XYZ file of C-alpha atoms in Angstrom:
766
model
C 30.566 -7.179 26.634
C 32.242 -10.349 25.314
C 30.397 -12.404 28.010
C 27.144 -10.775 26.781
C 27.867 -11.620 23.183
C 28.293 -15.360 24.026
C 24.868 -15.562 25.217
C 22.552 -15.947 22.185
C 19.342 -14.550 23.757
C 21.179 -11.407 24.721
C 23.204 -10.936 21.522
C 20.860 -8.310 20.088
C 20.868 -6.241 23.266
C 24.646 -6.392 23.305
C 24.848 -5.277 19.779
C 22.886 -2.163 20.479
C 25.605 -1.039 22.943
C 28.532 -1.381 20.517
C 30.008 1.838 19.185
C 28.548 2.932 15.869
C 31.441 5.078 14.592
C 34.699 4.440 12.805
C 36.558 4.220 16.037
C 34.994 0.736 16.814
C 37.853 -1.788 17.225
C 36.097 -4.325 14.921
C 32.743 -4.793 13.397
C 30.288 -6.273 15.859
C 29.086 -8.922 13.386
C 32.653 -10.084 12.699
C 33.264 -10.528 16.437
C 30.077 -12.567 16.778
C 30.979 -14.544 13.738
C 34.366 -15.540 15.241
C 32.859 -16.479 18.612
C 30.122 -18.614 17.286
C 31.755 -20.203 14.281
C 30.844 -23.786 15.345
C 27.128 -22.820 15.472
C 27.338 -21.151 12.082
C 29.002 -24.266 10.542
C 25.924 -26.328 11.647
C 23.458 -24.212 9.581
C 22.370 -26.173 6.552
C 22.716 -23.068 4.352
C 26.306 -22.755 5.477
C 26.994 -26.359 4.847
C 25.482 -26.102 1.309
C 27.723 -23.102 0.675
C 30.648 -25.225 1.458
C 29.359 -28.069 -0.627
C 29.172 -25.733 -3.736
C 32.605 -24.431 -2.995
C 33.995 -28.073 -2.832
C 32.160 -28.902 -6.104
C 33.962 -26.006 -7.749
C 37.319 -27.158 -6.203
C 36.785 -30.463 -7.725
C 36.612 -28.786 -11.124
C 32.823 -28.779 -11.452
C 31.134 -31.582 -13.396
C 31.133 -30.121 -16.900
C 29.992 -33.463 -18.306
C 26.508 -33.202 -16.924
C 23.577 -33.456 -19.405
C 23.592 -30.397 -21.561
C 20.311 -28.398 -21.703
C 18.452 -28.099 -24.981
C 19.245 -24.428 -25.406
C 22.666 -22.904 -25.580
C 23.503 -19.409 -24.234
C 24.049 -18.153 -27.723
C 20.687 -19.510 -28.893
C 19.046 -17.872 -25.970
C 20.498 -14.556 -27.086
C 22.825 -14.395 -24.042
C 26.179 -12.787 -24.492
C 29.090 -14.178 -22.388
C 28.984 -10.965 -20.226
C 25.255 -11.364 -19.649
C 25.943 -14.970 -18.587
C 28.522 -13.865 -16.213
C 26.290 -11.093 -14.819
C 23.439 -13.519 -14.363
C 25.527 -15.972 -12.508
C 26.896 -13.252 -10.342
C 23.348 -12.395 -9.360
C 22.510 -15.945 -8.788
C 25.585 -16.662 -6.531
C 24.895 -13.448 -4.787
C 21.378 -14.523 -4.106
C 22.549 -17.766 -2.573
C 25.152 -16.009 -0.439
C 22.824 -13.235 0.742
C 20.480 -15.898 2.145
C 23.369 -17.690 3.849
C 24.316 -14.349 5.462
C 20.663 -13.609 6.336
C 20.513 -16.954 8.285
C 23.765 -16.200 9.988
C 22.566 -12.710 10.928
C 19.420 -14.209 12.350
C 21.386 -16.746 14.439
C 23.674 -14.021 15.784
C 20.815 -11.644 16.585
C 21.278 -8.757 14.169
C 19.200 -10.073 11.282
C 15.388 -10.188 11.258
C 14.240 -11.695 7.903
C 14.833 -15.207 6.713
C 12.340 -15.974 3.997
C 14.627 -17.666 1.441
C 15.146 -17.297 -2.247
C 17.250 -20.390 -2.572
C 16.201 -22.743 -5.339
C 15.166 -19.833 -7.471
C 18.567 -18.263 -8.082
C 18.229 -18.548 -11.949
C 15.169 -16.193 -11.675
C 17.831 -13.603 -12.280
C 17.376 -14.243 -15.911
C 14.134 -12.451 -15.930
C 15.984 -9.189 -15.432
C 17.721 -9.618 -18.774
C 14.351 -9.281 -20.531
C 13.424 -5.957 -18.821
C 14.047 -2.383 -19.989
C 14.492 0.500 -17.588
C 10.933 1.823 -18.198
C 9.479 -1.526 -17.302
C 7.773 -1.483 -13.872
C 8.514 -4.480 -11.563
C 6.987 -5.889 -8.489
C 8.573 -9.000 -7.217
C 7.511 -11.857 -4.954
C 9.856 -11.913 -1.974
C 11.591 -15.078 -3.142
C 12.643 -13.449 -6.407
C 15.654 -11.661 -4.963
C 17.877 -12.740 -7.937
C 15.854 -10.751 -10.394
C 16.188 -7.633 -8.241
C 19.940 -8.004 -7.768
C 20.572 -8.351 -11.451
C 18.262 -5.464 -12.377
C 19.964 -3.118 -10.025
C 23.467 -4.206 -11.167
C 22.527 -3.853 -14.821
C 21.160 -0.463 -14.043
C 24.569 0.826 -13.124
C 24.955 0.010 -9.403
C 28.078 -1.833 -8.395
C 27.513 -5.306 -7.047
C 29.125 -4.347 -3.722
C 26.602 -1.535 -3.298
C 23.655 -3.812 -4.246
C 24.722 -6.357 -1.618
C 25.194 -3.679 0.986
C 21.631 -2.313 0.366
C 20.210 -5.820 0.610
C 22.070 -6.441 3.847
C 20.564 -3.196 5.183
C 17.096 -4.629 4.540
C 17.839 -7.890 6.410
C 19.299 -5.986 9.410
C 16.692 -3.256 9.461
C 19.189 -0.481 9.002
C 17.746 3.037 8.635
C 20.038 3.315 5.625
C 18.059 0.756 3.731
C 16.967 2.529 0.568
C 13.853 0.499 0.178
C 12.058 0.830 3.560
C 14.319 3.051 5.622
C 14.581 0.234 8.302
C 10.918 -0.591 9.015
C 10.777 -3.814 7.074
C 12.745 -6.028 4.616
C 11.419 -5.771 1.077
C 12.576 -5.895 -2.497
C 12.554 -2.640 -4.475
C 14.545 0.476 -4.475
C 14.756 1.245 -8.137
C 12.977 4.036 -9.998
C 10.461 1.628 -11.432
C 10.543 -0.985 -8.765
C 7.447 -1.429 -6.490
C 7.450 -3.053 -3.173
C 5.648 -6.099 -2.104
C 4.079 -6.475 1.327
C 3.673 -9.712 3.183
C 0.020 -9.924 2.172
C -0.177 -12.786 -0.447
C -0.432 -11.576 -4.032
C -1.435 -8.038 -3.038
C 1.016 -6.698 -5.504
C -0.966 -8.018 -8.492
C -3.850 -5.518 -8.738
C -1.733 -2.541 -8.693
C 0.436 -4.074 -11.489
C -2.538 -4.311 -13.667
C -3.283 -0.687 -12.833
C 0.158 0.293 -13.804
C -0.263 -1.342 -17.129
C -3.648 0.319 -17.868
C -2.522 3.650 -16.361
C 0.700 3.806 -18.314
C -1.270 3.402 -21.644
C -3.736 6.108 -20.525
C -1.001 8.516 -19.468
C 1.354 8.119 -22.429
C -0.838 6.702 -25.163
C 0.877 5.562 -28.344
C 4.298 6.426 -26.893
C 3.958 3.990 -24.008
C 6.579 1.130 -24.342
C 6.781 -0.112 -20.803
C 5.574 -3.529 -19.544
C 4.221 -3.967 -16.077
C 5.850 -7.252 -14.638
C 4.549 -8.884 -11.419
C 5.746 -12.067 -9.929
C 4.119 -14.447 -7.523
C 4.572 -17.893 -6.044
C 2.545 -20.810 -7.152
C 0.449 -20.730 -3.910
C -0.555 -17.145 -4.641
C -2.685 -18.062 -7.662
C -5.333 -19.203 -5.205
C -5.478 -15.791 -3.501
C -8.279 -13.330 -4.229
C -5.805 -10.541 -4.973
C -4.301 -12.611 -7.723
C -7.625 -13.807 -9.129
C -8.979 -10.231 -8.992
C -5.925 -8.887 -10.932
C -6.109 -11.697 -13.451
C -9.729 -11.081 -14.082
C -9.209 -7.374 -14.546
C -6.383 -7.907 -17.061
C -8.462 -10.401 -19.125
C -11.553 -8.220 -18.848
C -9.492 -5.297 -20.181
C -8.244 -7.283 -23.106
C -11.665 -8.545 -23.865
C -12.910 -4.879 -23.919
C -10.063 -3.964 -26.339
C -8.044 -1.920 -23.915
C -4.277 -2.133 -23.951
C -3.027 -3.917 -20.883
C 0.655 -4.815 -21.139
C 1.070 -6.843 -17.901
C 3.053 -10.027 -17.532
C 2.257 -12.370 -14.641
C 5.334 -14.433 -13.623
C 4.603 -17.500 -11.447
C 7.290 -19.540 -9.958
C 6.299 -23.127 -9.149
C 8.286 -24.900 -6.347
C 5.126 -27.060 -5.809
C 4.645 -26.115 -2.207
C 3.069 -23.212 -0.310
C 4.561 -23.174 3.173
C 3.450 -26.740 4.076
C 0.752 -27.324 1.473
C 1.862 -29.334 -1.433
C 0.966 -28.160 -4.945
C -0.677 -31.401 -6.088
C -0.243 -30.290 -9.738
C -2.957 -27.671 -9.238
C -0.992 -24.795 -10.896
C -0.890 -26.705 -14.255
C -4.584 -27.328 -14.240
C -5.194 -23.698 -13.071
C -3.218 -22.344 -16.027
C -4.898 -24.648 -18.526
C -8.519 -24.219 -17.438
C -8.726 -20.809 -15.791
C -6.225 -18.505 -17.468
C -7.579 -16.918 -20.575
C -4.244 -15.304 -21.797
C -1.094 -16.642 -23.423
C 0.759 -18.770 -20.914
C 4.497 -19.551 -21.559
C 6.524 -22.056 -19.389
C 10.227 -22.410 -18.673
C 12.392 -24.788 -16.512
C 13.737 -22.916 -13.504
C 16.909 -25.020 -13.591
C 17.804 -24.199 -17.244
C 19.335 -20.784 -17.275
C 19.421 -20.351 -21.078
C 15.888 -21.646 -21.511
C 14.560 -19.315 -18.787
C 16.288 -16.380 -20.212
C 14.913 -17.197 -23.677
C 11.353 -17.681 -22.413
C 11.525 -14.510 -20.322
C 12.580 -12.432 -23.213
C 10.008 -13.979 -25.565
C 7.137 -13.447 -22.961
C 8.178 -9.809 -22.155
C 8.560 -8.838 -25.731
C 5.252 -10.356 -26.761
C 3.453 -8.338 -24.090
C 5.338 -5.259 -25.146
C 4.545 -5.657 -28.808
C 0.908 -6.677 -28.483
C -0.014 -4.688 -25.438
C -1.923 -7.732 -24.208
C -1.491 -9.550 -20.820
C 0.533 -12.748 -20.598
C 1.814 -15.250 -18.094
C 5.133 -17.045 -17.648
C 5.238 -20.088 -15.405
C 8.692 -21.105 -14.079
C 8.579 -24.810 -13.265
C 10.711 -27.477 -11.499
C 11.934 -25.182 -8.792
C 13.124 -26.623 -5.397
C 12.563 -24.696 -2.130
C 15.968 -25.557 -0.745
C 15.826 -24.454 2.874
C 12.197 -24.148 3.827
C 10.060 -21.136 3.717
C 11.984 -19.320 6.473
C 14.235 -20.068 9.575
C 11.024 -20.570 11.633
C 9.664 -23.143 9.192
C 9.213 -26.624 10.916
C 9.702 -28.634 7.721
C 10.081 -31.880 9.603
C 6.397 -31.608 10.600
C 5.272 -32.025 6.914
C 8.311 -33.348 4.952
C 10.405 -36.424 5.421
C 14.094 -36.191 6.175
C 14.935 -37.394 2.723
C 12.743 -34.832 1.111
C 14.341 -31.997 3.149
C 17.778 -33.243 2.285
C 17.016 -33.646 -1.300
C 15.658 -30.051 -1.557
C 18.627 -28.567 0.216
C 20.971 -30.260 -2.119
C 19.116 -29.175 -5.237
C 21.401 -26.446 -6.307
C 20.515 -24.915 -9.714
C 23.788 -22.977 -9.827
C 25.687 -26.250 -10.556
C 23.891 -26.937 -13.862
C 24.214 -23.292 -14.936
C 27.972 -23.053 -14.092
C 28.557 -26.490 -15.873
C 26.961 -25.148 -19.058
C 28.948 -21.873 -18.726
C 32.250 -23.907 -18.535
C 31.175 -26.140 -21.461
C 30.432 -23.106 -23.662
C 33.695 -21.276 -22.695
C 32.042 -18.418 -20.655
C 34.634 -19.163 -17.980
C 38.063 -20.711 -18.708
C 37.955 -22.970 -15.642
C 36.035 -23.860 -12.534
C 38.846 -22.108 -10.573
C 37.722 -18.891 -12.163
C 34.163 -19.430 -10.994
C 35.399 -20.318 -7.478
C 37.412 -17.183 -7.344
C 34.406 -15.100 -8.278
C 32.210 -17.138 -5.763
C 34.716 -16.430 -3.012
C 34.806 -12.797 -3.891
C 31.062 -12.321 -3.826
C 30.940 -14.313 -0.558
C 33.436 -11.897 0.974
C 31.536 -8.883 -0.351
C 28.372 -10.269 1.088
C 29.881 -10.853 4.466
C 31.290 -7.422 4.591
C 27.975 -5.969 3.613
C 26.229 -7.647 6.510
C 29.123 -6.660 8.805
C 28.706 -3.051 7.831
C 24.966 -3.086 7.922
C 24.900 -4.676 11.384
C 26.412 -1.602 13.073
C 24.274 0.970 11.277
C 21.480 2.721 12.998
C 18.159 1.058 13.589
C 14.893 2.593 14.549
C 14.828 3.186 18.229
C 11.931 5.641 19.063
C 8.274 5.825 18.323
C 8.786 9.030 16.534
C 11.197 7.381 14.186
C 8.712 4.462 13.628
C 5.955 6.958 12.738
C 8.168 8.823 10.287
C 6.834 8.698 6.731
C 3.271 7.529 7.543
C 2.036 10.435 5.462
C 3.772 12.361 2.741
C 4.105 16.049 3.710
C 0.986 18.147 3.609
C 0.620 20.712 0.805
C 1.045 24.221 2.121
C -2.464 25.754 2.762
C -3.654 28.582 0.492
C -3.002 31.970 2.094
C -6.652 32.496 2.651
C -7.200 29.390 4.756
C -8.181 30.150 8.448
C -8.208 27.843 11.364
C -11.957 28.456 12.100
C -14.791 29.743 9.961
C -18.043 31.150 11.389
C -20.886 29.622 9.406
C -24.057 31.495 9.180
C -27.501 30.168 8.309
C -29.182 31.991 5.544
C -32.961 31.234 5.518
C -33.570 33.235 2.396
C -31.962 32.873 -0.933
C -29.426 35.663 -1.460
C -30.385 37.961 -4.336
C -28.604 37.103 -7.565
C -26.662 34.136 -6.095
C -27.666 30.685 -7.168
C -27.826 28.157 -4.323
C -27.955 24.442 -4.632
C -27.867 21.155 -2.858
C -24.657 19.415 -1.922
C -24.892 16.785 -4.756
C -24.947 19.424 -7.388
C -21.853 21.125 -5.945
C -20.085 17.744 -5.808
C -20.670 17.105 -9.498
C -19.427 20.614 -10.301
C -16.201 20.459 -8.345
C -15.428 17.017 -9.750
C -15.924 18.470 -13.244
C -13.613 21.290 -12.226
C -11.002 18.905 -11.112
C -11.136 16.930 -14.351
C -11.014 20.170 -16.369
C -8.092 21.589 -14.565
C -6.001 18.417 -14.326
C -5.454 16.457 -17.463
C -3.983 13.539 -15.536
C -6.940 13.180 -13.296
C -9.030 10.026 -13.799
C -12.296 9.132 -12.234
C -12.833 5.323 -11.754
C -15.641 3.487 -10.175
C -18.560 1.129 -10.720
C -21.513 2.482 -12.913
C -19.959 5.953 -12.859
C -20.241 6.668 -16.643
C -24.102 6.928 -16.443
C -23.960 9.118 -13.367
C -23.515 6.620 -10.552
C -26.074 5.517 -7.925
C -26.539 9.031 -6.583
C -26.060 11.057 -9.836
C -22.879 12.624 -8.596
C -20.983 11.914 -11.890
C -23.999 12.728 -14.108
C -22.802 14.078 -17.517
C -19.156 13.777 -16.754
C -18.465 10.782 -19.060
C -19.647 12.851 -22.114
C -17.109 15.662 -21.273
C -14.220 13.216 -20.360
C -14.981 9.908 -22.136
C -11.523 8.485 -21.532
C -11.091 9.773 -17.984
C -14.380 8.625 -16.482
C -14.045 4.861 -16.336
C -16.347 2.039 -15.293
C -14.781 -1.006 -13.752
C -16.225 -4.459 -13.085
C -17.826 -4.690 -9.649
C -14.794 -5.683 -7.719
C -13.455 -3.292 -5.204
C -10.132 -5.129 -4.880
C -9.224 -4.515 -8.466
C -10.777 -1.061 -8.456
C -8.641 0.134 -5.556
C -5.629 -1.661 -6.750
C -5.992 -0.029 -10.141
C -6.145 3.251 -8.343
C -2.833 2.540 -6.668
C -1.267 1.544 -9.997
C -2.613 4.652 -11.704
C -1.071 6.832 -8.972
C 2.290 5.002 -9.225
C 2.647 5.809 -12.978
C 1.880 9.483 -12.445
C -1.895 9.827 -12.795
C -4.251 11.461 -10.251
C -6.907 8.835 -9.554
C -10.220 9.500 -7.974
C -11.727 6.126 -6.881
C -15.414 5.932 -6.139
C -16.576 3.247 -3.861
C -20.346 2.857 -4.455
C -21.281 2.205 -0.849
C -19.348 2.490 2.411
C -19.902 -1.141 3.216
C -18.275 -2.126 -0.076
C -15.032 -0.824 1.107
C -14.860 -4.006 3.130
C -14.645 -6.000 -0.186
C -11.455 -4.116 -1.149
C -10.101 -3.615 2.332
C -6.658 -5.036 1.926
C -5.945 -2.930 -1.165
C -7.137 0.087 0.872
C -4.734 -0.829 3.577
C -1.944 -1.303 0.949
C -2.544 2.232 -0.207
C -2.352 3.423 3.284
C 0.812 1.685 4.217
C 2.984 2.196 1.092
C 4.366 5.728 2.027
C 5.483 4.443 5.442
C 6.770 1.183 4.147
C 8.882 2.784 1.472
C 10.129 5.590 3.721
C 8.097 8.105 1.721
C 9.435 6.887 -1.703
C 6.312 5.325 -2.951
C 3.413 7.663 -2.850
C -0.003 6.531 -3.830
C -1.639 9.956 -3.998
C -5.294 9.518 -4.711
C -8.802 10.593 -3.566
C -11.210 7.885 -2.656
C -14.885 8.869 -2.643
C -16.770 6.709 -0.240
C -20.531 7.130 -0.601
C -23.523 5.244 0.661
C -22.622 6.232 4.222
C -24.786 6.881 7.349
C -28.625 7.683 7.646
C -31.141 6.258 5.151
C -34.128 4.109 4.851
C -33.308 2.376 1.661
C -30.831 -0.519 1.179
C -30.543 -1.545 4.846
C -27.255 -1.920 6.580
C -25.325 -2.696 3.433
C -26.162 0.757 1.894
C -26.212 2.828 5.108
C -23.100 1.554 6.774
C -21.861 3.840 9.473
C -18.458 2.532 10.570
C -15.232 3.988 9.296
C -11.732 2.666 9.012
C -9.134 5.245 9.558
C -5.657 3.581 9.354
C -2.434 5.536 9.630
C -1.685 6.901 6.152
C -5.145 7.960 5.104
C -6.632 11.420 5.604
C -10.453 10.894 6.176
C -12.948 13.891 5.788
C -16.587 14.075 6.017
C -18.303 17.349 5.030
C -21.737 18.558 6.099
C -22.659 20.928 3.317
C -21.997 21.769 -0.362
C -19.894 24.832 0.217
C -17.536 23.097 2.572
C -17.407 20.058 0.359
C -16.140 22.087 -2.630
C -13.456 23.902 -0.664
C -12.445 20.767 1.115
C -12.362 18.746 -2.205
C -10.023 21.306 -3.730
C -7.671 20.814 -0.676
C -7.908 17.050 -0.952
C -6.856 17.155 -4.625
C -3.816 19.200 -3.593
C -3.048 16.711 -0.885
C -3.315 13.763 -3.347
C -0.863 15.740 -5.569
C 1.542 15.565 -2.585
C 1.198 11.819 -2.670
C -1.409 11.550 0.196
C -4.247 9.128 0.324
C -7.487 11.137 1.024
C -10.835 9.468 1.650
C -13.928 11.786 1.313
C -16.930 10.232 2.987
C -20.363 11.299 1.663
C -23.398 11.172 3.967
C -26.228 10.004 1.819
C -28.917 11.992 3.667
C -27.095 15.304 2.860
C -26.755 14.862 -0.949
C -30.102 16.358 -1.816
C -30.999 18.007 1.557
C -32.432 21.533 1.057
C -33.952 22.386 4.418
C -32.892 22.297 8.059
C -36.495 22.704 9.230
C -39.758 23.081 7.350
C -39.009 24.618 3.992
C -36.287 27.065 5.088
C -33.717 26.266 2.354
C -30.924 26.703 4.915
C -28.962 23.659 3.668
C -28.496 24.987 0.135
C -25.405 26.941 -0.384
C -23.688 29.004 -3.157
C -20.798 27.384 -5.023
C -17.504 28.940 -4.063
C -15.718 29.929 -7.140
C -12.049 28.862 -7.331
C -10.881 32.524 -7.783
C -12.693 33.508 -4.561
C -9.650 32.830 -2.379
C -10.562 35.316 0.340
C -12.087 35.014 3.763
C -14.420 32.083 4.322
C -14.234 30.993 0.593
C -10.617 29.842 0.827
C -9.688 26.223 0.820
C -11.044 24.166 3.681
C -7.861 22.623 5.140
C -7.663 19.768 7.572
C -7.220 22.283 10.453
C -10.250 24.247 9.492
C -13.470 23.883 11.582
C -16.795 25.648 11.126
C -18.787 27.058 14.110
C -22.521 27.708 14.333
C -23.996 29.864 17.137
C -20.585 30.097 18.775
C -20.407 33.148 20.973
C -16.844 34.064 22.099
C -16.829 35.639 25.553
C -20.002 33.961 26.630
C -19.685 32.133 29.962
C -21.096 28.627 30.393
C -21.201 27.767 26.672
C -22.476 24.313 25.796
C -21.004 22.917 22.649
C -21.645 20.003 20.346
C -18.727 18.811 18.257
C -19.741 16.760 15.211
C -19.400 16.131 11.501
C -21.250 15.093 8.339
C -24.965 14.457 8.917
C -24.365 15.080 12.622
C -24.125 18.901 11.894
C -27.724 19.491 10.750
C -28.920 16.939 13.451
C -27.118 18.976 16.062
C -28.498 22.252 14.892
C -32.039 20.869 14.989
C -31.325 19.607 18.513
C -29.970 23.065 19.439
C -33.077 24.666 18.120
C -35.255 22.302 20.175
C -33.181 22.977 23.338
C -33.419 26.705 22.915
C -37.308 26.502 22.334
C -38.031 24.095 25.070
C -35.422 24.703 27.765
C -33.932 28.027 26.992
C -30.506 26.356 26.616
C -28.182 27.923 24.053
C -26.029 25.381 22.218
C -23.118 26.041 19.819
C -22.081 23.523 17.163
C -18.627 22.911 15.896
C -18.239 21.089 12.502
C -14.929 19.166 12.257
C -14.760 17.447 8.854
C -11.252 16.108 9.314
C -11.455 12.814 11.250
C -7.849 11.409 11.019
C -6.651 13.579 13.901
C -7.543 16.560 15.949
C -8.033 19.625 13.674
C -5.901 22.621 14.645
C -8.922 24.846 14.562
C -10.684 22.630 17.178
C -7.589 22.681 19.483
C -7.511 26.476 19.209
C -11.158 26.909 20.068
C -11.015 24.587 23.136
C -7.776 26.159 24.333
C -8.786 29.827 23.725
C -12.236 29.441 25.249
C -11.523 26.910 27.993
C -12.832 29.195 30.768
C -16.039 29.872 28.963
C -17.171 26.339 27.828
C -18.988 24.452 30.537
C -19.963 21.358 28.571
C -18.913 19.477 25.411
C -20.896 16.797 23.670
C -19.138 14.805 20.915
C -21.912 13.586 18.617
C -20.534 10.838 16.395
C -22.595 9.475 13.508
C -20.667 6.258 13.506
C -21.465 3.256 15.654
C -20.504 3.416 19.327
C -17.161 1.619 19.805
C -16.214 2.174 16.128
C -16.403 5.910 16.116
C -13.627 8.294 15.030
C -14.188 10.624 17.911
C -13.010 7.999 20.407
C -9.472 8.623 19.383
C -9.807 12.367 19.118
C -11.204 12.582 22.645
C -8.299 10.637 24.029
C -5.930 13.019 22.240
C -7.669 16.142 23.448
C -7.809 14.773 27.034
C -4.159 13.942 26.965
C -3.440 17.564 26.011
C -5.590 18.908 28.835
C -8.089 20.431 26.459
C -11.178 18.835 27.959
C -11.210 20.318 31.404
C -14.914 20.854 31.381
C -17.796 18.369 31.573
C -17.829 16.254 28.432
C -19.545 13.119 26.998
C -19.962 11.312 23.788
C -23.031 9.991 21.940
C -22.892 7.924 18.960
C -25.135 5.742 16.742
C -26.318 2.453 18.228
C -23.748 -0.364 18.213
C -25.827 -2.636 16.026
C -26.715 -3.030 12.269
C -29.082 -0.794 10.522
C -32.503 -2.355 9.449
C -34.197 -1.768 6.144
C -36.937 0.852 6.222
C -35.959 2.484 9.619
C -33.614 5.119 10.944
C -33.955 4.212 14.615
C -30.290 3.091 14.889
C -28.792 6.339 13.645
C -27.695 9.341 15.735
C -30.686 11.569 16.281
C -31.681 14.911 17.819
C -32.894 13.267 21.040
C -29.484 11.611 21.675
C -27.818 14.960 21.392
C -30.422 16.915 23.431
C -30.370 14.316 26.300
C -26.562 14.424 26.466
C -26.619 18.341 26.713
C -29.185 18.227 29.539
C -27.683 15.428 31.391
C-alpha cells in the first residue's frame, strides 16, 4: 500500500482501499502528507502560508499606513474583529488544504477564495432571517456566518473539508459536489455563472408576499465582476429594478466582488462603467483590503435595503485573485510572471492584522500567530478526517435525492382506470371542455391554498388561451404578471418556493421554455445537489404545445425536455387534467417540481368525430374521492376499448393529443379493416407508470402488438426512454414499434408535421 501511495496517479485508488474505521493505524491523508512533504512545500499556496507565518514571527508590520476607518468607527467590537479575522485566516488555510488534497488525490475542488478573505465582514451585517446565496469565492462570508450562528469553528472547518473531499457526510451536498451553503437560510450556487441571482430576487419578492408588513429579511446574493455580463444577472437586475419601479417591495442586495479578471479575461474597468451607466439602484462601494471600511459599508448597504425594502448593490473593489482561478488555471498563458507573483503575495490579512494590533484587538503578533497555527492545525485535521469518510460509490447512491419523496396517493387512486366514451350528455351533469376545467381547478387551488401564487406573462387578463380568465379579480395579489423574460420568471418561482410559497409558473408557449432553460434546470437539480435539503416545490404550466395551425413552430413546439428532478405530465381530457392537477399540487407540496404540459388542440375540443361531444367531460368534484374520480397519480393510466382476456390484442400507447388521434385511428381501423385496437393513455412521461407496467405484465400473453404513438418529434420523444426501460424489464415481448411527429420544424398554417391518424393506422397494420 505504501508503494501505491507513492505513485501520484494511483493515490486516489489507494485511498479507497484504506480502512474507514477507528482501527485505522493513521489517517490516510496524514500518511500521504508525510510521504510527499517536498511536493507540498512547492505549492505556491503552501509557500504563501509560510510567508504569512514568517511575517507574524517578525512581529507583523504594525507601522503600515492606517486605513481611514477604525474598527470602532465601523461599529466592530474587538470580539467581532477577532471572529472576522478567524474566518479570514480559515478561508486562506482551507484553500491551502484544498490544494494539498488535490495534489494528494483526495480533494476534487480547487476554485480559490484567496484575495477575498476579508469578505467575511459581510456576515457581520446579516441577521439569521436574511437569505444568502454566495459566489463560490466568498467562502469567508459563509465561514463567519456559520460560526456566528453557533457552530464551533472546528465543526465549520470539518464541514468545509467534507465538501472538498466529496464526503457523503457533507451537510451541503451529501458528497455530490462542493458548494457553499448548509445553513437554514443559505442557498446553494451551482457552477452556472450568476444563476443564483434570479432566485434571490424571487426570495425578496416572495418573502414580502408571504409575510407582508412583518417581513424583515433581506435577500443577499453575491457574484464576481465577470458575472455582471451574464444573462442571469442582467435578468435578475432588471426584475429587481422593474419591481421597484412598479412600487413592489424588493429587499435584495447584489454584492459584486471585483478582482478585475474573469478566468483569463481582464476587467478593463468595465464594472465601474457598468455600475454607473446600467444600474438603476443605489450602488455602494468598499475597498476589499480595508476590513473596517468593508464592514461599515456592508452594514450600511444591508440596513438600507432592510429599511427601505428597495434593491441595492455593493461593489467590493481592489481585490487580488491570489492563486489563479483554480489549480487547473494556466495563468502563465495570459499573465506575466511578475503579475502572477504580485497577485500571490497580495495578502489582505496583513493589513487587517496590522490594524488589529494597532488598535489593541490583539496584545501581540505572537497571539495572532498562535491563533493562526491553531486554525491551521484544525484545518489539517478536518481534511485528514474528511479524507477517510465514505464517498459515493454506486449509481444508486449517485441517484439518491434526485426527487423529494412522492406524496402518498389518495386511498381511492387506482393503477388503471377504464375510460368510457359518452356520446350523449349525461342527464343533470354539466360537461365542458378541458380549458374550462383547467380554469376551475386552478381557482380551486388558489382558494384552498393561501400560499399558492400564480405567476406568468399576461396572465391577469386571462392569458393567451383564457385559462386564467377571471382569476386576477378573485386573487389580485396572487395572480401576477411578470415582464416577458422566462429566466426571471422561473427564477422567481424558485425563490418563491424557497421562502415557503407554492408557485404555479405559466410558460406562455412551450418553445419559450428554451429562453429560461437554465433556470428550469436549476429548479430540477437543486434537490439532488442539496441532498434533498433545498426543495423547489412548484408546478410549471407549459402551454402552446403540439398541434396547431397558428403561430408556426414557435407556438406549436413539440419537443420536451425531461431532466432528472422534474415530473412531466400531459393530460388528454379535462377530467383527467383536474384529477392530475390535484395530485401535482400535492407533489409540489412535497418539494417536487412538476411540469404540466397542455396540448393546445385539446383546450377547446368538444368532439372526437362529427358533433359527438365525446371530448367534453364532467368536472370531478374534490369530495368525490371514490373509484375513477380519485386523484390521477403518476402510476395511473387510462384505457379505452381494452378487453382483458381477449387474445391478439393490438394496443396503442400514447398521451396528450395522441389519445383522441389514436381513438380516431382505431375507429378507422375497425371500420375499414375490422381490426380492433385498444388505447392506453399514459400522462406521466418522466418514467414508466406503474399502471402501464401492470397492464403489459398481466396481459403479456394476450397482447400481440404495441404501437407507441408519441406526439413529440422523432428523436426527441419521451417514449424513447420509456421503451428502453420496458424492453429491459422484459415487458415488450410482443411485436412493437414507435411512431412520432416528423423530425423537423412546424410550418405556419399547416399540421402536416404532427402525429396523425394515418401514422398510427399504418403502424398497426404493418
